[in-house]
Amino acid sequence: MRVLVLLGAPGAGKGTQATILAQRLGLPHVATGDLFRNAVRAGTALGREAHGYMERGELVPDAITIEMLIERLGRPDAAEGVILDGFPRSRAQAEALESALLVRGERVEVALLVDVPAEELVGRLAGRYVCRLGGHPYHVILNPPRVPGICDVDGSPLEQREDDRPEVVRARLTRQLAPLQSVIEFYRARGILRAVDGRQPIDLVSRGLIEALDPVTTA
Ligand code: AMP
């Protein structure tokens, strides 16, 4: 099982890169933000529980998030591996993932950091739009769709995420950058952190991430 972790601040472009890597490597793209948004839309108990935290730009509590992710990892399409986008977001989540994999004799292969300085993130989030159907991300300047307002991938309309409003963006960055740093340190200590400069054009970031994977497996 290949478990690749994509790390980055909100707005760094990790969702965009996870989509590209998933296609390239033939692994499912598992984004905890998407799982939560789907649950909110479906009105499930999980969605009702997560919604308030998301609206305030806070992290959803670890216990709920870990349970959801472990359940997702157990589904058949994840048997060969996954690209994790937006998980782990705290040290406790990183440890929980490590333990869950350890019992299967597996571990995270690499943690890829899409690195963008904090001062650039507000502008990147303000210009972001995602499609209604699949959550595919776009940016008015950095990554516009071919037809304005329409997703290139599935043709659904583009909209601004509820939590990309300026007041929530600030809260997300204030609350989420420190825990992200603790996750970065966790993987650095294990010697599996690879960072790529996320300010480059999208295709160069993808190339950097692919090169950061084990050369044997990408050849
Ligand atoms: P994202 O789409 O990754 O920016 O996630 C949107 C929101 O979902 C976040 O602002 C959090 O409220 C919540 N969320 C997503 N992933 C996690 C996670 N691993 N831990 C806690 N909360 C999360």
PDB file of C-alpha atoms and ligand atoms in Angstrom:
ATOM      1  CA  MET A   1       0.000   0.000   0.000  1.00  0.00           C
ATOM      2  CA  ARG A   2       1.372   3.427  -1.002  1.00  0.00           C
ATOM      3  CA  VAL A   3       0.396   6.186   1.377  1.00  0.00           C
ATOM      4  CA  LEU A   4       1.470   9.636   0.217  1.00  0.00           C
ATOM      5  CA  VAL A   5       0.710  12.672   2.350  1.00  0.00           C
ATOM      6  CA  LEU A   6       0.356  16.115   0.747  1.00  0.00           C
ATOM      7  CA  LEU A   7       0.925  18.960   3.156  1.00  0.00           C
ATOM      8  CA  GLY A   8       0.345  22.661   2.662  1.00  0.00           C
ATOM      9  CA  ALA A   9      -1.412  25.648   4.153  1.00  0.00           C
ATOM     10  CA  PRO A  10      -4.957  26.491   3.020  1.00  0.00           C
ATOM     11  CA  GLY A  11      -4.515  28.015  -0.447  1.00  0.00           C
ATOM     12  CA  ALA A  12      -1.067  26.546  -1.116  1.00  0.00           C
ATOM     13  CA  GLY A  13      -2.420  24.449  -3.991  1.00  0.00           C
ATOM     14  CA  LYS A  14      -2.291  21.014  -2.429  1.00  0.00           C
ATOM     15  CA  GLY A  15      -5.778  20.084  -3.727  1.00  0.00           C
ATOM     16  CA  THR A  16      -4.736  20.955  -7.276  1.00  0.00           C
ATOM     17  CA  GLN A  17      -1.538  18.970  -6.927  1.00  0.00           C
ATOM     18  CA  ALA A  18      -3.277  16.023  -5.262  1.00  0.00           C
ATOM     19  CA  THR A  19      -5.633  15.761  -8.254  1.00  0.00           C
ATOM     20  CA  ILE A  20      -2.679  15.736 -10.674  1.00  0.00           C
ATOM     21  CA  LEU A  21      -0.674  13.218  -8.631  1.00  0.00           C
ATOM     22  CA  ALA A  22      -3.687  10.945  -8.193  1.00  0.00           C
ATOM     23  CA  GLN A  23      -4.151  10.747 -11.969  1.00  0.00           C
ATOM     24  CA  ARG A  24      -0.484  10.303 -12.612  1.00  0.00           C
ATOM     25  CA  LEU A  25       0.026   7.569 -10.011  1.00  0.00           C
ATOM     26  CA  GLY A  26      -3.389   5.900 -10.311  1.00  0.00           C
ATOM     27  CA  LEU A  27      -4.185   6.291  -6.622  1.00  0.00           C
ATOM     28  CA  PRO A  28      -7.394   7.689  -5.121  1.00  0.00           C
ATOM     29  CA  HIS A  29      -7.302  11.292  -3.921  1.00  0.00           C
ATOM     30  CA  VAL A  30      -8.645  11.388  -0.389  1.00  0.00           C
ATOM     31  CA  ALA A  31      -9.323  14.913   0.882  1.00  0.00           C
ATOM     32  CA  THR A  32     -10.770  15.180   4.381  1.00  0.00           C
ATOM     33  CA  GLY A  33     -12.141  18.651   3.524  1.00  0.00           C
ATOM     34  CA  ASP A  34     -14.137  17.085   0.658  1.00  0.00           C
ATOM     35  CA  LEU A  35     -15.348  14.263   2.903  1.00  0.00           C
ATOM     36  CA  PHE A  36     -16.578  16.820   5.439  1.00  0.00           C
ATOM     37  CA  ARG A  37     -18.214  19.027   2.777  1.00  0.00           C
ATOM     38  CA  ASN A  38     -19.998  15.997   1.317  1.00  0.00           C
ATOM     39  CA  ALA A  39     -21.236  15.029   4.779  1.00  0.00           C
ATOM     40  CA  VAL A  40     -22.477  18.596   5.377  1.00  0.00           C
ATOM     41  CA  ARG A  41     -24.317  18.600   2.047  1.00  0.00           C
ATOM     42  CA  ALA A  42     -25.821  15.184   2.731  1.00  0.00           C
ATOM     43  CA  GLY A  43     -26.957  16.355   6.169  1.00  0.00           C
ATOM     44  CA  THR A  44     -25.492  13.355   7.996  1.00  0.00           C
ATOM     45  CA  ALA A  45     -24.723  13.340  11.722  1.00  0.00           C
ATOM     46  CA  LEU A  46     -21.026  13.733  10.866  1.00  0.00           C
ATOM     47  CA  GLY A  47     -21.816  16.719   8.648  1.00  0.00           C
ATOM     48  CA  ARG A  48     -23.909  18.404  11.337  1.00  0.00           C
ATOM     49  CA  GLU A  49     -21.115  17.923  13.824  1.00  0.00           C
ATOM     50  CA  ALA A  50     -18.357  19.226  11.520  1.00  0.00           C
ATOM     51  CA  HIS A  51     -20.195  22.188  10.012  1.00  0.00           C
ATOM     52  CA  GLY A  52     -19.813  24.638  12.896  1.00  0.00           C
ATOM     53  CA  TYR A  53     -16.070  24.133  13.113  1.00  0.00           C
ATOM     54  CA  MET A  54     -15.675  24.557   9.365  1.00  0.00           C
ATOM     55  CA  GLU A  55     -17.731  27.758   9.329  1.00  0.00           C
ATOM     56  CA  ARG A  56     -15.510  29.226  12.018  1.00  0.00           C
ATOM     57  CA  GLY A  57     -12.320  28.188  10.228  1.00  0.00           C
ATOM     58  CA  GLU A  58     -11.404  25.816  13.043  1.00  0.00           C
ATOM     59  CA  LEU A  59     -10.125  22.298  12.740  1.00  0.00           C
ATOM     60  CA  VAL A  60     -12.751  19.621  13.320  1.00  0.00           C
ATOM     61  CA  PRO A  61     -11.826  17.695  16.515  1.00  0.00           C
ATOM     62  CA  ASP A  62      -9.245  14.949  16.040  1.00  0.00           C
ATOM     63  CA  ALA A  63     -11.433  12.053  17.221  1.00  0.00           C
ATOM     64  CA  ILE A  64     -14.118  12.698  14.585  1.00  0.00           C
ATOM     65  CA  THR A  65     -11.605  13.354  11.819  1.00  0.00           C
ATOM     66  CA  ILE A  66      -9.452  10.317  12.567  1.00  0.00           C
ATOM     67  CA  GLU A  67     -12.453   7.985  12.667  1.00  0.00           C
ATOM     68  CA  MET A  68     -13.693   9.288   9.319  1.00  0.00           C
ATOM     69  CA  LEU A  69     -10.267   8.926   7.691  1.00  0.00           C
ATOM     70  CA  ILE A  70      -9.603   5.417   9.018  1.00  0.00           C
ATOM     71  CA  GLU A  71     -13.014   4.339   7.728  1.00  0.00           C
ATOM     72  CA  ARG A  72     -12.146   5.801   4.303  1.00  0.00           C
ATOM     73  CA  LEU A  73      -8.780   3.989   4.239  1.00  0.00           C
ATOM     74  CA  GLY A  74     -10.611   0.705   4.770  1.00  0.00           C
ATOM     75  CA  ARG A  75     -12.670   0.998   1.569  1.00  0.00           C
ATOM     76  CA  PRO A  76     -11.740  -1.289  -1.324  1.00  0.00           C
ATOM     77  CA  ASP A  77     -10.506   1.456  -3.680  1.00  0.00           C
ATOM     78  CA  ALA A  78      -7.832   2.405  -1.131  1.00  0.00           C
ATOM     79  CA  ALA A  79      -6.316  -1.093  -1.022  1.00  0.00           C
ATOM     80  CA  GLU A  80      -3.379  -0.151  -3.280  1.00  0.00           C
ATOM     81  CA  GLY A  81      -2.799   3.171  -1.571  1.00  0.00           C
ATOM     82  CA  VAL A  82      -3.990   6.766  -1.298  1.00  0.00           C
ATOM     83  CA  ILE A  83      -2.940  10.346  -1.728  1.00  0.00           C
ATOM     84  CA  LEU A  84      -3.989  12.134   1.435  1.00  0.00           C
ATOM     85  CA  ASP A  85      -4.881  15.809   1.023  1.00  0.00           C
ATOM     86  CA  GLY A  86      -5.609  17.788   4.164  1.00  0.00           C
ATOM     87  CA  PHE A  87      -4.836  14.952   6.563  1.00  0.00           C
ATOM     88  CA  PRO A  88      -3.017  14.844   8.950  1.00  0.00           C
ATOM     89  CA  ARG A  89      -3.622  18.392  10.183  1.00  0.00           C
ATOM     90  CA  SER A  90      -2.376  17.889  13.761  1.00  0.00           C
ATOM     91  CA  ARG A  91       0.282  15.867  15.510  1.00  0.00           C
ATOM     92  CA  ALA A  92      -2.386  13.617  17.053  1.00  0.00           C
ATOM     93  CA  GLN A  93      -3.731  12.862  13.575  1.00  0.00           C
ATOM     94  CA  ALA A  94      -0.230  12.074  12.294  1.00  0.00           C
ATOM     95  CA  GLU A  95       0.308   9.687  15.196  1.00  0.00           C
ATOM     96  CA  ALA A  96      -3.089   8.042  14.688  1.00  0.00           C
ATOM     97  CA  LEU A  97      -2.324   7.489  11.013  1.00  0.00           C
ATOM     98  CA  GLU A  98       1.057   6.028  11.865  1.00  0.00           C
ATOM     99  CA  SER A  99      -0.492   3.571  14.354  1.00  0.00           C
ATOM    100  CA  ALA A 100      -3.316   2.569  12.000  1.00  0.00           C
ATOM    101  CA  LEU A 101      -0.802   1.801   9.250  1.00  0.00           C
ATOM    102  CA  LEU A 102       1.608   0.059  11.588  1.00  0.00           C
ATOM    103  CA  VAL A 103      -0.927  -2.637  12.486  1.00  0.00           C
ATOM    104  CA  ARG A 104      -1.067  -3.496   8.786  1.00  0.00           C
ATOM    105  CA  GLY A 105       2.737  -3.414   8.499  1.00  0.00           C
ATOM    106  CA  GLU A 106       2.545  -0.227   6.427  1.00  0.00           C
ATOM    107  CA  ARG A 107       3.756   3.330   6.765  1.00  0.00           C
ATOM    108  CA  VAL A 108       3.607   6.726   5.101  1.00  0.00           C
ATOM    109  CA  GLU A 109       6.002   6.635   2.169  1.00  0.00           C
ATOM    110  CA  VAL A 110       6.606  10.366   1.883  1.00  0.00           C
ATOM    111  CA  ALA A 111       5.149  13.655   3.086  1.00  0.00           C
ATOM    112  CA  LEU A 112       5.186  16.227   0.283  1.00  0.00           C
ATOM    113  CA  LEU A 113       4.994  19.865   1.351  1.00  0.00           C
ATOM    114  CA  VAL A 114       3.657  22.443  -1.109  1.00  0.00           C
ATOM    115  CA  ASP A 115       5.411  25.410   0.427  1.00  0.00           C
ATOM    116  CA  VAL A 116       3.932  28.924   0.106  1.00  0.00           C
ATOM    117  CA  PRO A 117       4.765  31.824   2.458  1.00  0.00           C
ATOM    118  CA  ALA A 118       1.945  32.808   4.821  1.00  0.00           C
ATOM    119  CA  GLU A 119       1.670  36.359   3.415  1.00  0.00           C
ATOM    120  CA  GLU A 120       0.668  35.012  -0.019  1.00  0.00           C
ATOM    121  CA  LEU A 121      -2.124  32.759   1.187  1.00  0.00           C
ATOM    122  CA  VAL A 122      -4.878  35.349   1.748  1.00  0.00           C
ATOM    123  CA  GLY A 123      -4.730  36.506  -1.880  1.00  0.00           C
ATOM    124  CA  ARG A 124      -4.681  32.949  -3.163  1.00  0.00           C
ATOM    125  CA  LEU A 125      -7.755  31.986  -1.149  1.00  0.00           C
ATOM    126  CA  ALA A 126      -9.650  35.167  -2.106  1.00  0.00           C
ATOM    127  CA  GLY A 127      -9.319  34.303  -5.824  1.00  0.00           C
ATOM    128  CA  ARG A 128     -10.239  30.653  -5.458  1.00  0.00           C
ATOM    129  CA  TYR A 129     -13.332  28.975  -6.883  1.00  0.00           C
ATOM    130  CA  VAL A 130     -14.289  25.309  -6.686  1.00  0.00           C
ATOM    131  CA  CYS A 131     -16.804  23.349  -8.734  1.00  0.00           C
ATOM    132  CA  ARG A 132     -20.062  22.330  -7.142  1.00  0.00           C
ATOM    133  CA  LEU A 133     -19.918  18.694  -8.164  1.00  0.00           C
ATOM    134  CA  GLY A 134     -16.378  17.512  -7.563  1.00  0.00           C
ATOM    135  CA  GLY A 135     -14.741  20.355  -5.648  1.00  0.00           C
ATOM    136  CA  HIS A 136     -12.119  20.812  -8.379  1.00  0.00           C
ATOM    137  CA  PRO A 137     -10.194  23.988  -7.542  1.00  0.00           C
ATOM    138  CA  TYR A 138      -9.512  27.023  -9.790  1.00  0.00           C
ATOM    139  CA  HIS A 139      -8.046  30.466  -9.329  1.00  0.00           C
ATOM    140  CA  VAL A 140      -9.058  33.590 -11.248  1.00  0.00           C
ATOM    141  CA  ILE A 141      -5.451  34.360 -12.185  1.00  0.00           C
ATOM    142  CA  LEU A 142      -3.233  31.401 -11.316  1.00  0.00           C
ATOM    143  CA  ASN A 143      -5.474  28.612 -12.653  1.00  0.00           C
ATOM    144  CA  PRO A 144      -8.523  29.860 -14.604  1.00  0.00           C
ATOM    145  CA  PRO A 145     -11.008  27.395 -16.140  1.00  0.00           C
ATOM    146  CA  ARG A 146     -11.186  27.133 -19.958  1.00  0.00           C
ATOM    147  CA  VAL A 147     -14.777  28.459 -19.922  1.00  0.00           C
ATOM    148  CA  PRO A 148     -15.405  31.121 -17.252  1.00  0.00           C
ATOM    149  CA  GLY A 149     -17.545  29.829 -14.389  1.00  0.00           C
ATOM    150  CA  ILE A 150     -17.530  26.188 -15.572  1.00  0.00           C
ATOM    151  CA  CYS A 151     -15.406  23.264 -14.348  1.00  0.00           C
ATOM    152  CA  ASP A 152     -13.034  21.833 -17.010  1.00  0.00           C
ATOM    153  CA  VAL A 153     -13.346  18.353 -15.527  1.00  0.00           C
ATOM    154  CA  ASP A 154     -17.065  17.795 -14.940  1.00  0.00           C
ATOM    155  CA  GLY A 155     -18.838  20.875 -16.396  1.00  0.00           C
ATOM    156  CA  SER A 156     -20.478  21.862 -13.104  1.00  0.00           C
ATOM    157  CA  PRO A 157     -20.703  25.542 -12.077  1.00  0.00           C
ATOM    158  CA  LEU A 158     -17.901  27.162 -10.085  1.00  0.00           C
ATOM    159  CA  GLU A 159     -18.641  28.821  -6.764  1.00  0.00           C
ATOM    160  CA  GLN A 160     -16.742  30.354  -3.885  1.00  0.00           C
ATOM    161  CA  ARG A 161     -16.360  28.101  -0.861  1.00  0.00           C
ATOM    162  CA  GLU A 162     -18.286  29.224   2.203  1.00  0.00           C
ATOM    163  CA  ASP A 163     -15.045  29.323   4.189  1.00  0.00           C
ATOM    164  CA  ASP A 164     -13.105  31.322   1.560  1.00  0.00           C
ATOM    165  CA  ARG A 165     -14.854  34.531   2.671  1.00  0.00           C
ATOM    166  CA  PRO A 166     -12.204  36.988   3.952  1.00  0.00           C
ATOM    167  CA  GLU A 167     -13.211  36.860   7.632  1.00  0.00           C
ATOM    168  CA  VAL A 168     -13.108  33.039   7.710  1.00  0.00           C
ATOM    169  CA  VAL A 169      -9.876  32.940   5.699  1.00  0.00           C
ATOM    170  CA  ARG A 170      -8.112  34.910   8.416  1.00  0.00           C
ATOM    171  CA  ALA A 171      -9.432  32.571  11.112  1.00  0.00           C
ATOM    172  CA  ARG A 172      -8.351  29.503   9.151  1.00  0.00           C
ATOM    173  CA  LEU A 173      -4.833  30.788   8.756  1.00  0.00           C
ATOM    174  CA  THR A 174      -4.577  31.882  12.394  1.00  0.00           C
ATOM    175  CA  ARG A 175      -5.821  28.543  13.665  1.00  0.00           C
ATOM    176  CA  GLN A 176      -4.338  26.140  11.172  1.00  0.00           C
ATOM    177  CA  LEU A 177      -0.770  27.250  10.458  1.00  0.00           C
ATOM    178  CA  ALA A 178       0.657  26.246  13.847  1.00  0.00           C
ATOM    179  CA  PRO A 179      -0.782  22.699  13.778  1.00  0.00           C
ATOM    180  CA  LEU A 180       0.486  22.341  10.182  1.00  0.00           C
ATOM    181  CA  GLN A 181       3.962  23.237  11.419  1.00  0.00           C
ATOM    182  CA  SER A 182       3.749  20.471  14.035  1.00  0.00           C
ATOM    183  CA  VAL A 183       2.874  17.956  11.298  1.00  0.00           C
ATOM    184  CA  ILE A 184       5.775  19.190   9.156  1.00  0.00           C
ATOM    185  CA  GLU A 185       8.111  18.659  12.106  1.00  0.00           C
ATOM    186  CA  PHE A 186       6.647  15.183  12.719  1.00  0.00           C
ATOM    187  CA  TYR A 187       7.537  14.000   9.201  1.00  0.00           C
ATOM    188  CA  ARG A 188      10.850  15.862   9.118  1.00  0.00           C
ATOM    189  CA  ALA A 189      11.880  13.960  12.255  1.00  0.00           C
ATOM    190  CA  ARG A 190      11.081  10.702  10.431  1.00  0.00           C
ATOM    191  CA  GLY A 191      13.221  11.762   7.477  1.00  0.00           C
ATOM    192  CA  ILE A 192      10.388  11.562   4.924  1.00  0.00           C
ATOM    193  CA  LEU A 193       9.528  15.242   4.415  1.00  0.00           C
ATOM    194  CA  ARG A 194      10.108  16.693   0.925  1.00  0.00           C
ATOM    195  CA  ALA A 195       9.322  20.354   0.238  1.00  0.00           C
ATOM    196  CA  VAL A 196       8.618  21.970  -3.130  1.00  0.00           C
ATOM    197  CA  ASP A 197       8.285  25.713  -3.742  1.00  0.00           C
ATOM    198  CA  GLY A 198       4.526  26.181  -4.276  1.00  0.00           C
ATOM    199  CA  ARG A 199       4.943  29.651  -5.840  1.00  0.00           C
ATOM    200  CA  GLN A 200       6.055  28.118  -9.133  1.00  0.00           C
ATOM    201  CA  PRO A 201       3.616  27.489 -12.003  1.00  0.00           C
ATOM    202  CA  ILE A 202       1.349  24.479 -11.398  1.00  0.00           C
ATOM    203  CA  ASP A 203       3.168  22.116 -13.795  1.00  0.00           C
ATOM    204  CA  LEU A 204       6.548  22.887 -12.245  1.00  0.00           C
ATOM    205  CA  VAL A 205       5.218  22.207  -8.761  1.00  0.00           C
ATOM    206  CA  SER A 206       3.856  18.850 -10.019  1.00  0.00           C
ATOM    207  CA  ARG A 207       7.193  18.005 -11.572  1.00  0.00           C
ATOM    208  CA  GLY A 208       8.989  18.847  -8.340  1.00  0.00           C
ATOM    209  CA  LEU A 209       6.631  16.635  -6.360  1.00  0.00           C
ATOM    210  CA  ILE A 210       7.028  13.702  -8.762  1.00  0.00           C
ATOM    211  CA  GLU A 211      10.805  14.074  -8.593  1.00  0.00           C
ATOM    212  CA  ALA A 212      10.601  14.046  -4.823  1.00  0.00           C
ATOM    213  CA  LEU A 213       9.046  10.585  -4.907  1.00  0.00           C
ATOM    214  CA  ASP A 214      11.286   7.575  -4.928  1.00  0.00           C
ATOM    215  CA  PRO A 215      12.891   7.544  -8.431  1.00  0.00           C
ATOM    216  CA  VAL A 216      12.409   3.772  -8.673  1.00  0.00           C
ATOM    217  CA  THR A 217       8.636   4.011  -8.336  1.00  0.00           C
ATOM    218  CA  THR A 218       8.150   6.899 -10.794  1.00  0.00           C
ATOM    219  CA  ALA A 219      10.517   5.741 -13.535  1.00  0.00           C
TER     220      ALA A 219
HETATM  221  P1  AMP B   1      -9.905  21.947   3.375  1.00  0.00           P
HETATM  222  O1  AMP B   1     -10.808  21.734   2.206  1.00  0.00           O
HETATM  223  O2  AMP B   1      -8.803  20.921   3.426  1.00  0.00           O
HETATM  224  O3  AMP B   1      -9.390  23.358   3.468  1.00  0.00           O
HETATM  225  O4  AMP B   1     -10.805  21.693   4.672  1.00  0.00           O
HETATM  226  C1  AMP B   1     -11.938  22.492   4.956  1.00  0.00           C
HETATM  227  C2  AMP B   1     -12.243  22.450   6.439  1.00  0.00           C
HETATM  228  O5  AMP B   1     -12.540  21.112   6.852  1.00  0.00           O
HETATM  229  C3  AMP B   1     -11.093  22.879   7.322  1.00  0.00           C
HETATM  230  O6  AMP B   1     -10.999  24.289   7.473  1.00  0.00           O
HETATM  231  C4  AMP B   1     -11.443  22.177   8.631  1.00  0.00           C
HETATM  232  O7  AMP B   1     -12.505  22.844   9.301  1.00  0.00           O
HETATM  233  C5  AMP B   1     -12.002  20.852   8.129  1.00  0.00           C
HETATM  234  N1  AMP B   1     -10.920  19.840   7.982  1.00  0.00           N
HETATM  235  C6  AMP B   1     -10.459  19.271   6.823  1.00  0.00           C
HETATM  236  N2  AMP B   1      -9.495  18.381   7.074  1.00  0.00           N
HETATM  237  C7  AMP B   1      -9.316  18.370   8.426  1.00  0.00           C
HETATM  238  C8  AMP B   1      -8.456  17.666   9.308  1.00  0.00           C
HETATM  239  N3  AMP B   1      -7.557  16.770   8.870  1.00  0.00           N
HETATM  240  N4  AMP B   1      -8.570  17.922  10.644  1.00  0.00           N
HETATM  241  C9  AMP B   1      -9.477  18.788  11.110  1.00  0.00           C
HETATM  242  N5  AMP B   1     -10.300  19.501  10.333  1.00  0.00           N
HETATM  243  C10 AMP B   1     -10.245  19.300   9.004  1.00  0.00           C
END
